[in-house]
Amino acid sequence: MTGFDGRGGPSDGPSRDPVERIFREEYGRLIASLVRRFGDIDIAEDAAGEALVTALEKWPESGVPPNPGAWLTTTAGNRAIDRLRREKLRESKHQAAEMMHDDTPHEPTGVITDDRLRLIFTCCHPALAPEARIALTLRLMGGLTVAEIASAFLVQETTMGQRITRAKAKIKGAKIPYRVPAAEDLPERIGAVLAVLLLIFNEGYLSNSDGDPIRADLTGEAIRLARILHELLPEDRETTGLLAMLLLTESRRAARVRHGELVPLDEQDRGGWDRALITEGHALVRECLAANRPGRYQILAAVNAVHTDAPSAADTDWSQVAALYDQLVRLDPSPIVALNRAVAIAELDGPEVALAQVDRLPLSGYHAWHATRADLFRRLGRSAEARQEYDAALACCDNTAEIAYLTRKRGELV
């Protein structure tokens, strides 16, 4: 687990459990509540950071309070009020600071009543570039470090830091309101929101940070928000598809790491998969198939449905998986989609055919590309080349469980 910096965001320092563990779990909820209340991201982050410092000072002696989330929210709110008063900001912000004492009913919050989901939609305002929307929401809602977000985007950390800073400045400079989008505005925001939830989930499912290789707090938060979004937009099939995909992927979590090492899909104990999540996910996929309006997340959900439907790895219908990726390539011709398609082609047409496809992809900085090439070389008996690719994969891999797996596979080469 990572630590946190003085501005309330996570840092790369050592963890001081249980305070920092609780803070990270509560971070998204805390920031969302503070932004809704005070209307300023910087104030929210600073107040959250000060609340963490106070918790680190008090909790080791007094003990963790019964409701640590409420304690952090109250403490951070008080710090924000102190700052507003101290800096003598404009009267409108003084009024915002007094909200904790205001007994009058709040104005209606619109179609979205969850603070965190409301902030996601706010950060996904059309005035922001798509990359900035996702990065800022991951920073504020997922509690991810700039380094973690940069890894998810396959860009340099400095580039991502500048992107987040510009996004926050844009919100302030353009006076983008912290309000719930009207129902008719939801469709134009949904694409970026779905991308945010997937990236939060992916960071939890194969974490790039120090500590646990799988972070159930992030996967659980992504699923929770996806459920809320699905309830709000039950007719949006891509929202349905994303929820189905997350559920089916999460169903395999318990079998994915053993003794600190990543267990690939074909080696997992399928008896350890969560059948309730699989049943729910399959039902959602059937809803998407019945609607017959395919999209990216629906297709990815269908791929996961094929895998979770097979009683064993040998029973996997790879022709169906390949056909689904063929369809996805037409909708999303990205190199990562092509890489995943090549894995299915290797099962159908052999590793040599797949390797020719993988070699054409511009993914030399992506560890999964090297790991895939290593596996294909291994299957072709080209051990020296496989060893080089395992080394390259290890050089750009951060997940501890995946590092353990790649190290073992490299050591098995003859």
Tab-separated table of C-alpha atoms in Angstrom:
chain	number	residue	atom	x	y	z
A	1	MET	CA	0.000	0.000	0.000
A	2	THR	CA	1.161	3.505	-0.696
A	3	GLY	CA	1.312	6.385	1.728
A	4	PHE	CA	-0.092	9.901	1.293
A	5	ASP	CA	1.419	13.275	0.603
A	6	GLY	CA	0.736	16.534	2.399
A	7	ARG	CA	-1.975	17.593	-0.066
A	8	GLY	CA	-4.230	14.705	0.794
A	9	GLY	CA	-3.357	12.509	-2.169
A	10	PRO	CA	-1.480	9.226	-2.082
A	11	SER	CA	2.288	9.274	-2.227
A	12	ASP	CA	4.941	6.650	-2.743
A	13	GLY	CA	6.168	6.656	0.849
A	14	PRO	CA	5.864	3.792	3.336
A	15	SER	CA	2.452	2.955	4.750
A	16	ARG	CA	1.529	3.535	8.380
A	17	ASP	CA	-1.354	1.134	8.926
A	18	PRO	CA	-4.087	1.246	10.033
A	19	VAL	CA	-4.455	5.013	9.631
A	20	GLU	CA	-3.324	5.251	6.014
A	21	ARG	CA	-5.206	2.096	5.026
A	22	ILE	CA	-8.440	3.608	6.351
A	23	PHE	CA	-7.645	6.968	4.774
A	24	ARG	CA	-7.096	5.410	1.371
A	25	GLU	CA	-10.325	3.459	1.617
A	26	GLU	CA	-12.215	6.636	2.549
A	27	TYR	CA	-10.359	8.987	0.199
A	28	GLY	CA	-12.824	9.069	-2.689
A	29	ARG	CA	-15.823	9.516	-0.413
A	30	LEU	CA	-14.047	12.235	1.578
A	31	ILE	CA	-12.911	14.256	-1.454
A	32	ALA	CA	-16.330	14.011	-3.106
A	33	SER	CA	-18.069	15.239	0.022
A	34	LEU	CA	-15.656	18.145	0.447
A	35	VAL	CA	-15.848	19.202	-3.207
A	36	ARG	CA	-19.639	19.147	-3.121
A	37	ARG	CA	-19.633	21.217	0.038
A	38	PHE	CA	-16.920	23.774	-0.689
A	39	GLY	CA	-16.821	23.737	-4.491
A	40	ASP	CA	-13.028	23.764	-4.735
A	41	ILE	CA	-10.707	20.836	-5.495
A	42	ASP	CA	-7.612	22.392	-3.909
A	43	ILE	CA	-9.476	23.173	-0.688
A	44	ALA	CA	-10.796	19.601	-0.621
A	45	GLU	CA	-7.362	18.043	-1.127
A	46	ASP	CA	-5.648	20.308	1.390
A	47	ALA	CA	-8.335	19.708	4.016
A	48	ALA	CA	-8.169	15.960	3.465
A	49	GLY	CA	-4.398	16.040	3.869
A	50	GLU	CA	-4.680	17.984	7.112
A	51	ALA	CA	-7.251	15.502	8.387
A	52	LEU	CA	-4.806	12.683	7.675
A	53	VAL	CA	-2.027	14.454	9.581
A	54	THR	CA	-4.373	14.899	12.552
A	55	ALA	CA	-5.387	11.232	12.408
A	56	LEU	CA	-1.738	10.146	12.321
A	57	GLU	CA	-1.129	12.227	15.438
A	58	LYS	CA	-4.207	11.203	17.439
A	59	TRP	CA	-5.285	7.694	16.444
A	60	PRO	CA	-2.163	5.818	17.583
A	61	GLU	CA	-2.862	7.059	21.127
A	62	SER	CA	-6.653	7.349	21.243
A	63	GLY	CA	-7.441	4.453	18.924
A	64	VAL	CA	-9.322	4.396	15.646
A	65	PRO	CA	-12.799	5.945	16.143
A	66	PRO	CA	-15.892	3.757	15.635
A	67	ASN	CA	-16.735	5.588	12.402
A	68	PRO	CA	-13.389	6.703	10.954
A	69	GLY	CA	-14.939	7.978	7.738
A	70	ALA	CA	-17.243	10.354	9.608
A	71	TRP	CA	-14.341	11.474	11.810
A	72	LEU	CA	-12.202	12.282	8.758
A	73	THR	CA	-15.084	14.105	7.077
A	74	THR	CA	-15.791	16.237	10.135
A	75	THR	CA	-12.120	17.000	10.740
A	76	ALA	CA	-11.466	17.856	7.102
A	77	GLY	CA	-14.579	20.036	6.997
A	78	ASN	CA	-13.396	21.957	10.027
A	79	ARG	CA	-9.953	22.450	8.461
A	80	ALA	CA	-11.548	23.747	5.265
A	81	ILE	CA	-13.706	26.186	7.249
A	82	ASP	CA	-10.641	27.397	9.129
A	83	ARG	CA	-8.835	27.999	5.852
A	84	LEU	CA	-11.725	29.918	4.320
A	85	ARG	CA	-12.014	32.136	7.366
A	86	ARG	CA	-8.287	32.598	7.664
A	87	GLU	CA	-7.841	33.657	4.064
A	88	LYS	CA	-10.944	35.875	4.170
A	89	LEU	CA	-12.237	34.657	0.860
A	90	ARG	CA	-15.200	36.182	-0.854
A	91	GLU	CA	-18.537	36.199	0.937
A	92	SER	CA	-19.983	33.377	-1.137
A	93	LYS	CA	-17.305	31.050	0.184
A	94	HIS	CA	-17.912	32.222	3.718
A	95	GLN	CA	-21.502	31.164	3.214
A	96	ALA	CA	-20.326	27.791	1.977
A	97	ALA	CA	-18.189	27.443	5.077
A	98	GLU	CA	-21.221	27.981	7.277
A	99	MET	CA	-23.187	25.177	5.645
A	100	MET	CA	-22.483	22.839	8.545
A	101	HIS	CA	-24.573	25.154	10.721
A	102	ASP	CA	-27.346	25.698	8.182
A	103	ASP	CA	-30.549	23.890	9.129
A	104	THR	CA	-32.463	24.841	5.973
A	105	PRO	CA	-33.177	22.012	3.534
A	106	HIS	CA	-30.610	21.477	0.784
A	107	GLU	CA	-31.576	22.103	-2.807
A	108	PRO	CA	-32.498	19.008	-4.811
A	109	THR	CA	-29.415	17.168	-5.998
A	110	GLY	CA	-30.869	15.967	-9.287
A	111	VAL	CA	-30.767	12.508	-10.770
A	112	ILE	CA	-27.452	11.587	-9.122
A	113	THR	CA	-27.535	11.487	-5.330
A	114	ASP	CA	-24.194	9.759	-4.694
A	115	ASP	CA	-21.432	12.280	-3.974
A	116	ARG	CA	-18.693	10.211	-5.586
A	117	LEU	CA	-20.580	9.487	-8.764
A	118	ARG	CA	-21.616	13.154	-8.932
A	119	LEU	CA	-17.959	14.196	-8.764
A	120	ILE	CA	-17.039	11.708	-11.492
A	121	PHE	CA	-19.576	13.312	-13.806
A	122	THR	CA	-18.317	16.765	-12.834
A	123	CYS	CA	-14.732	15.803	-13.650
A	124	CYS	CA	-15.969	14.384	-16.961
A	125	HIS	CA	-17.309	17.722	-18.105
A	126	PRO	CA	-17.094	18.129	-21.912
A	127	ALA	CA	-14.910	21.237	-21.488
A	128	LEU	CA	-12.049	18.972	-20.350
A	129	ALA	CA	-10.013	16.822	-22.721
A	130	PRO	CA	-10.953	13.123	-22.483
A	131	GLU	CA	-7.540	12.153	-21.069
A	132	ALA	CA	-7.783	14.905	-18.452
A	133	ARG	CA	-11.272	13.838	-17.380
A	134	ILE	CA	-10.163	10.291	-16.699
A	135	ALA	CA	-6.881	11.240	-15.031
A	136	LEU	CA	-8.448	13.814	-12.717
A	137	THR	CA	-11.237	11.471	-11.665
A	138	LEU	CA	-8.786	8.678	-10.937
A	139	ARG	CA	-6.750	11.078	-8.833
A	140	LEU	CA	-9.706	12.427	-6.859
A	141	MET	CA	-11.987	9.413	-6.703
A	142	GLY	CA	-9.731	6.387	-6.878
A	143	GLY	CA	-7.071	7.761	-4.572
A	144	LEU	CA	-4.408	6.716	-7.086
A	145	THR	CA	-0.989	8.344	-7.212
A	146	VAL	CA	0.153	10.236	-10.277
A	147	ALA	CA	2.589	7.361	-10.909
A	148	GLU	CA	-0.214	4.790	-10.802
A	149	ILE	CA	-2.364	6.794	-13.206
A	150	ALA	CA	0.583	7.305	-15.548
A	151	SER	CA	1.166	3.565	-15.595
A	152	ALA	CA	-2.479	2.940	-16.439
A	153	PHE	CA	-2.171	5.374	-19.364
A	154	LEU	CA	1.279	4.143	-20.445
A	155	VAL	CA	2.730	7.687	-20.228
A	156	GLN	CA	5.474	9.378	-18.220
A	157	GLU	CA	4.683	10.444	-14.652
A	158	THR	CA	5.610	14.076	-15.362
A	159	THR	CA	3.246	14.111	-18.340
A	160	MET	CA	0.402	12.826	-16.216
A	161	GLY	CA	1.132	15.301	-13.427
A	162	GLN	CA	0.930	18.183	-15.887
A	163	ARG	CA	-2.302	16.786	-17.330
A	164	ILE	CA	-3.945	16.676	-13.897
A	165	THR	CA	-2.719	20.160	-12.976
A	166	ARG	CA	-4.095	21.595	-16.218
A	167	ALA	CA	-7.442	19.878	-15.677
A	168	LYS	CA	-7.828	21.382	-12.219
A	169	ALA	CA	-6.838	24.810	-13.531
A	170	LYS	CA	-9.365	24.456	-16.354
A	171	ILE	CA	-12.174	23.696	-13.914
A	172	LYS	CA	-11.293	26.740	-11.845
A	173	GLY	CA	-10.595	29.096	-14.739
A	174	ALA	CA	-13.674	28.125	-16.746
A	175	LYS	CA	-15.807	28.105	-13.598
A	176	ILE	CA	-17.093	24.639	-14.421
A	177	PRO	CA	-19.923	24.121	-11.917
A	178	TYR	CA	-19.980	21.312	-9.376
A	179	ARG	CA	-23.521	20.321	-10.117
A	180	VAL	CA	-25.421	17.268	-11.176
A	181	PRO	CA	-25.834	17.015	-14.944
A	182	ALA	CA	-29.408	17.050	-16.145
A	183	ALA	CA	-30.832	13.787	-17.386
A	184	GLU	CA	-30.531	14.912	-21.007
A	185	ASP	CA	-26.810	15.655	-20.479
A	186	LEU	CA	-25.923	12.213	-19.148
A	187	PRO	CA	-25.378	10.445	-22.501
A	188	GLU	CA	-22.584	12.803	-23.617
A	189	ARG	CA	-20.742	12.231	-20.324
A	190	ILE	CA	-21.145	8.479	-20.096
A	191	GLY	CA	-18.196	7.377	-22.253
A	192	ALA	CA	-15.575	9.070	-20.107
A	193	VAL	CA	-17.277	7.898	-16.908
A	194	LEU	CA	-17.237	4.268	-18.041
A	195	ALA	CA	-13.559	4.579	-18.935
A	196	VAL	CA	-12.845	5.965	-15.458
A	197	LEU	CA	-14.594	3.085	-13.727
A	198	LEU	CA	-12.721	0.533	-15.837
A	199	LEU	CA	-9.351	2.102	-15.088
A	200	ILE	CA	-10.111	2.223	-11.359
A	201	PHE	CA	-11.084	-1.443	-11.508
A	202	ASN	CA	-7.988	-2.399	-13.496
A	203	GLU	CA	-5.693	-0.660	-11.033
A	204	GLY	CA	-7.281	-2.656	-8.220
A	205	TYR	CA	-7.313	-5.946	-10.113
A	206	LEU	CA	-3.625	-5.819	-11.010
A	207	SER	CA	-2.201	-3.045	-8.887
A	208	ASN	CA	0.872	-1.107	-9.980
A	209	SER	CA	1.466	0.243	-6.472
A	210	ASP	CA	3.502	-1.203	-3.636
A	211	GLY	CA	1.765	-3.648	-1.332
A	212	ASP	CA	-1.054	-6.012	-2.203
A	213	PRO	CA	-1.014	-7.101	-5.871
A	214	ILE	CA	-4.828	-6.987	-5.868
A	215	ARG	CA	-6.668	-4.119	-4.173
A	216	ALA	CA	-10.218	-5.167	-3.401
A	217	ASP	CA	-11.033	-1.625	-2.226
A	218	LEU	CA	-10.630	-0.307	-5.761
A	219	THR	CA	-12.336	-3.202	-7.550
A	220	GLY	CA	-15.192	-3.020	-5.061
A	221	GLU	CA	-15.524	0.747	-5.478
A	222	ALA	CA	-15.588	0.484	-9.271
A	223	ILE	CA	-18.308	-2.170	-9.099
A	224	ARG	CA	-20.308	-0.167	-6.561
A	225	LEU	CA	-20.260	2.906	-8.775
A	226	ALA	CA	-21.012	0.837	-11.868
A	227	ARG	CA	-24.080	-0.603	-10.134
A	228	ILE	CA	-25.323	2.894	-9.306
A	229	LEU	CA	-24.732	4.000	-12.873
A	230	HIS	CA	-26.601	0.963	-14.193
A	231	GLU	CA	-29.544	1.765	-11.926
A	232	LEU	CA	-29.570	5.331	-13.240
A	233	LEU	CA	-29.248	4.331	-16.900
A	234	PRO	CA	-30.754	0.827	-17.213
A	235	GLU	CA	-31.309	1.210	-20.963
A	236	ASP	CA	-27.713	2.185	-21.728
A	237	ARG	CA	-26.226	-1.102	-22.933
A	238	GLU	CA	-22.618	-0.023	-22.622
A	239	THR	CA	-23.228	0.716	-18.932
A	240	THR	CA	-24.776	-2.737	-18.625
A	241	GLY	CA	-21.836	-4.231	-20.474
A	242	LEU	CA	-19.277	-2.575	-18.236
A	243	LEU	CA	-21.003	-3.800	-15.085
A	244	ALA	CA	-21.178	-7.322	-16.510
A	245	MET	CA	-17.499	-7.222	-17.447
A	246	LEU	CA	-16.445	-6.035	-13.981
A	247	LEU	CA	-18.559	-8.666	-12.239
A	248	LEU	CA	-17.243	-11.518	-14.379
A	249	THR	CA	-13.659	-10.380	-13.969
A	250	GLU	CA	-14.090	-9.920	-10.221
A	251	SER	CA	-15.566	-13.423	-9.955
A	252	ARG	CA	-12.084	-14.834	-10.596
A	253	ARG	CA	-10.235	-12.649	-8.097
A	254	ALA	CA	-9.888	-15.237	-5.316
A	255	ALA	CA	-8.193	-17.676	-7.711
A	256	ARG	CA	-5.924	-15.152	-9.364
A	257	VAL	CA	-3.064	-15.051	-6.833
A	258	ARG	CA	-1.606	-18.028	-4.977
A	259	HIS	CA	1.309	-17.759	-2.547
A	260	GLY	CA	2.026	-14.258	-3.797
A	261	GLU	CA	2.195	-15.305	-7.453
A	262	LEU	CA	-0.161	-14.486	-10.300
A	263	VAL	CA	-2.124	-17.492	-11.559
A	264	PRO	CA	-2.992	-17.210	-15.277
A	265	LEU	CA	-6.503	-17.996	-16.431
A	266	ASP	CA	-5.705	-21.459	-17.762
A	267	GLU	CA	-4.164	-22.505	-14.422
A	268	GLN	CA	-6.789	-21.120	-12.067
A	269	ASP	CA	-8.876	-23.311	-9.763
A	270	ARG	CA	-12.308	-22.679	-11.220
A	271	GLY	CA	-13.918	-24.082	-8.115
A	272	GLY	CA	-12.744	-20.925	-6.378
A	273	TRP	CA	-14.606	-18.625	-8.749
A	274	ASP	CA	-17.574	-16.705	-7.354
A	275	ARG	CA	-20.589	-18.372	-8.976
A	276	ALA	CA	-23.026	-15.692	-7.784
A	277	LEU	CA	-21.081	-12.966	-9.594
A	278	ILE	CA	-20.844	-15.177	-12.687
A	279	THR	CA	-24.593	-15.782	-12.698
A	280	GLU	CA	-25.277	-12.061	-12.345
A	281	GLY	CA	-22.761	-11.164	-15.033
A	282	HIS	CA	-24.116	-13.736	-17.496
A	283	ALA	CA	-27.648	-12.393	-17.024
A	284	LEU	CA	-26.439	-8.877	-17.885
A	285	VAL	CA	-24.618	-10.176	-20.976
A	286	ARG	CA	-27.831	-11.832	-22.138
A	287	GLU	CA	-29.588	-8.476	-21.774
A	288	CYS	CA	-26.987	-6.922	-24.046
A	289	LEU	CA	-27.246	-9.711	-26.609
A	290	ALA	CA	-31.033	-9.348	-26.690
A	291	ALA	CA	-30.725	-5.617	-27.390
A	292	ASN	CA	-28.280	-6.320	-30.254
A	293	ARG	CA	-26.571	-2.922	-30.060
A	294	PRO	CA	-22.964	-4.079	-29.568
A	295	GLY	CA	-20.368	-1.782	-28.064
A	296	ARG	CA	-16.869	-2.084	-26.625
A	297	TYR	CA	-17.814	-2.980	-23.067
A	298	GLN	CA	-20.559	-5.367	-24.129
A	299	ILE	CA	-18.102	-7.293	-26.304
A	300	LEU	CA	-15.515	-7.440	-23.532
A	301	ALA	CA	-18.221	-8.696	-21.193
A	302	ALA	CA	-19.133	-11.386	-23.730
A	303	VAL	CA	-15.471	-12.480	-23.900
A	304	ASN	CA	-15.467	-12.851	-20.126
A	305	ALA	CA	-18.743	-14.754	-20.324
A	306	VAL	CA	-17.153	-17.292	-22.693
A	307	HIS	CA	-14.244	-17.816	-20.292
A	308	THR	CA	-16.425	-18.125	-17.187
A	309	ASP	CA	-18.836	-20.455	-18.990
A	310	ALA	CA	-16.134	-23.037	-19.740
A	311	PRO	CA	-15.855	-25.735	-17.036
A	312	SER	CA	-12.113	-26.028	-17.762
A	313	ALA	CA	-9.489	-24.155	-19.761
A	314	ALA	CA	-9.499	-26.923	-22.347
A	315	ASP	CA	-13.224	-26.376	-22.905
A	316	THR	CA	-12.826	-22.688	-23.785
A	317	ASP	CA	-14.485	-21.809	-27.089
A	318	TRP	CA	-11.538	-19.920	-28.578
A	319	SER	CA	-13.234	-19.521	-31.939
A	320	GLN	CA	-15.978	-17.528	-30.219
A	321	VAL	CA	-13.393	-15.475	-28.327
A	322	ALA	CA	-11.570	-14.707	-31.588
A	323	ALA	CA	-14.833	-13.770	-33.311
A	324	LEU	CA	-15.678	-11.369	-30.494
A	325	TYR	CA	-12.257	-9.744	-30.755
A	326	ASP	CA	-12.706	-9.465	-34.516
A	327	GLN	CA	-15.847	-7.490	-33.799
A	328	LEU	CA	-14.092	-5.403	-31.153
A	329	VAL	CA	-11.184	-4.562	-33.472
A	330	ARG	CA	-13.652	-2.938	-35.843
A	331	LEU	CA	-15.026	-0.774	-33.025
A	332	ASP	CA	-11.741	-0.146	-31.204
A	333	PRO	CA	-8.691	-0.765	-33.436
A	334	SER	CA	-6.202	-0.212	-30.628
A	335	PRO	CA	-2.956	-2.210	-30.354
A	336	ILE	CA	-3.950	-3.609	-26.943
A	337	VAL	CA	-7.165	-5.040	-28.396
A	338	ALA	CA	-5.090	-6.539	-31.208
A	339	LEU	CA	-2.730	-8.046	-28.634
A	340	ASN	CA	-5.610	-9.737	-26.823
A	341	ARG	CA	-6.962	-10.998	-30.148
A	342	ALA	CA	-3.556	-12.501	-30.926
A	343	VAL	CA	-3.719	-14.547	-27.711
A	344	ALA	CA	-6.903	-16.165	-29.002
A	345	ILE	CA	-5.335	-16.676	-32.441
A	346	ALA	CA	-2.454	-18.526	-30.785
A	347	GLU	CA	-4.936	-21.067	-29.417
A	348	LEU	CA	-6.630	-21.494	-32.805
A	349	ASP	CA	-3.854	-21.179	-35.385
A	350	GLY	CA	-0.741	-21.708	-33.302
A	351	PRO	CA	1.942	-19.511	-31.710
A	352	GLU	CA	3.824	-18.756	-34.936
A	353	VAL	CA	0.798	-17.126	-36.567
A	354	ALA	CA	0.068	-15.169	-33.403
A	355	LEU	CA	3.690	-14.045	-33.040
A	356	ALA	CA	3.656	-12.508	-36.517
A	357	GLN	CA	0.654	-10.432	-35.475
A	358	VAL	CA	2.113	-9.446	-32.103
A	359	ASP	CA	5.411	-8.333	-33.648
A	360	ARG	CA	3.607	-5.693	-35.689
A	361	LEU	CA	2.123	-3.953	-32.636
A	362	PRO	CA	3.727	-0.695	-31.332
A	363	LEU	CA	3.755	-1.797	-27.689
A	364	SER	CA	7.448	-2.126	-26.868
A	365	GLY	CA	6.980	-0.232	-23.591
A	366	TYR	CA	4.110	-2.435	-22.426
A	367	HIS	CA	5.034	-5.359	-20.196
A	368	ALA	CA	2.131	-7.545	-21.379
A	369	TRP	CA	3.402	-7.300	-24.966
A	370	HIS	CA	6.784	-8.640	-23.876
A	371	ALA	CA	5.166	-11.302	-21.689
A	372	THR	CA	2.995	-12.454	-24.603
A	373	ARG	CA	6.005	-12.653	-26.925
A	374	ALA	CA	7.922	-14.551	-24.243
A	375	ASP	CA	5.144	-17.123	-23.958
A	376	LEU	CA	4.892	-17.523	-27.722
A	377	PHE	CA	8.661	-17.952	-28.054
A	378	ARG	CA	8.547	-20.517	-25.224
A	379	ARG	CA	5.836	-22.496	-27.001
A	380	LEU	CA	7.921	-22.419	-30.187
A	381	GLY	CA	10.966	-23.767	-28.326
A	382	ARG	CA	12.949	-20.559	-28.846
A	383	SER	CA	14.229	-20.329	-25.283
A	384	ALA	CA	16.895	-17.646	-25.746
A	385	GLU	CA	14.416	-15.233	-27.286
A	386	ALA	CA	11.841	-16.131	-24.654
A	387	ARG	CA	14.354	-15.355	-21.914
A	388	GLN	CA	15.063	-11.921	-23.404
A	389	GLU	CA	11.348	-11.139	-23.546
A	390	TYR	CA	10.780	-12.253	-19.953
A	391	ASP	CA	13.618	-9.927	-18.926
A	392	ALA	CA	12.029	-7.072	-20.878
A	393	ALA	CA	8.631	-7.774	-19.305
A	394	LEU	CA	10.128	-7.819	-15.807
A	395	ALA	CA	11.902	-4.519	-16.474
A	396	CYS	CA	8.595	-2.678	-17.021
A	397	CYS	CA	6.310	-4.619	-14.657
A	398	ASP	CA	5.348	-3.229	-11.235
A	399	ASN	CA	2.853	-5.766	-9.891
A	400	THR	CA	4.504	-8.046	-7.320
A	401	ALA	CA	2.397	-11.115	-8.150
A	402	GLU	CA	3.025	-10.758	-11.863
A	403	ILE	CA	6.740	-10.287	-11.260
A	404	ALA	CA	6.776	-13.547	-9.284
A	405	TYR	CA	4.969	-15.366	-12.098
A	406	LEU	CA	7.223	-14.025	-14.858
A	407	THR	CA	10.322	-14.830	-12.800
A	408	ARG	CA	9.183	-18.427	-12.361
A	409	LYS	CA	8.375	-18.857	-16.052
A	410	ARG	CA	11.766	-17.478	-16.989
A	411	GLY	CA	13.452	-19.877	-14.586
A	412	GLU	CA	11.683	-22.847	-16.174
A	413	LEU	CA	13.265	-22.238	-19.570
A	414	VAL	CA	15.805	-24.827	-20.624
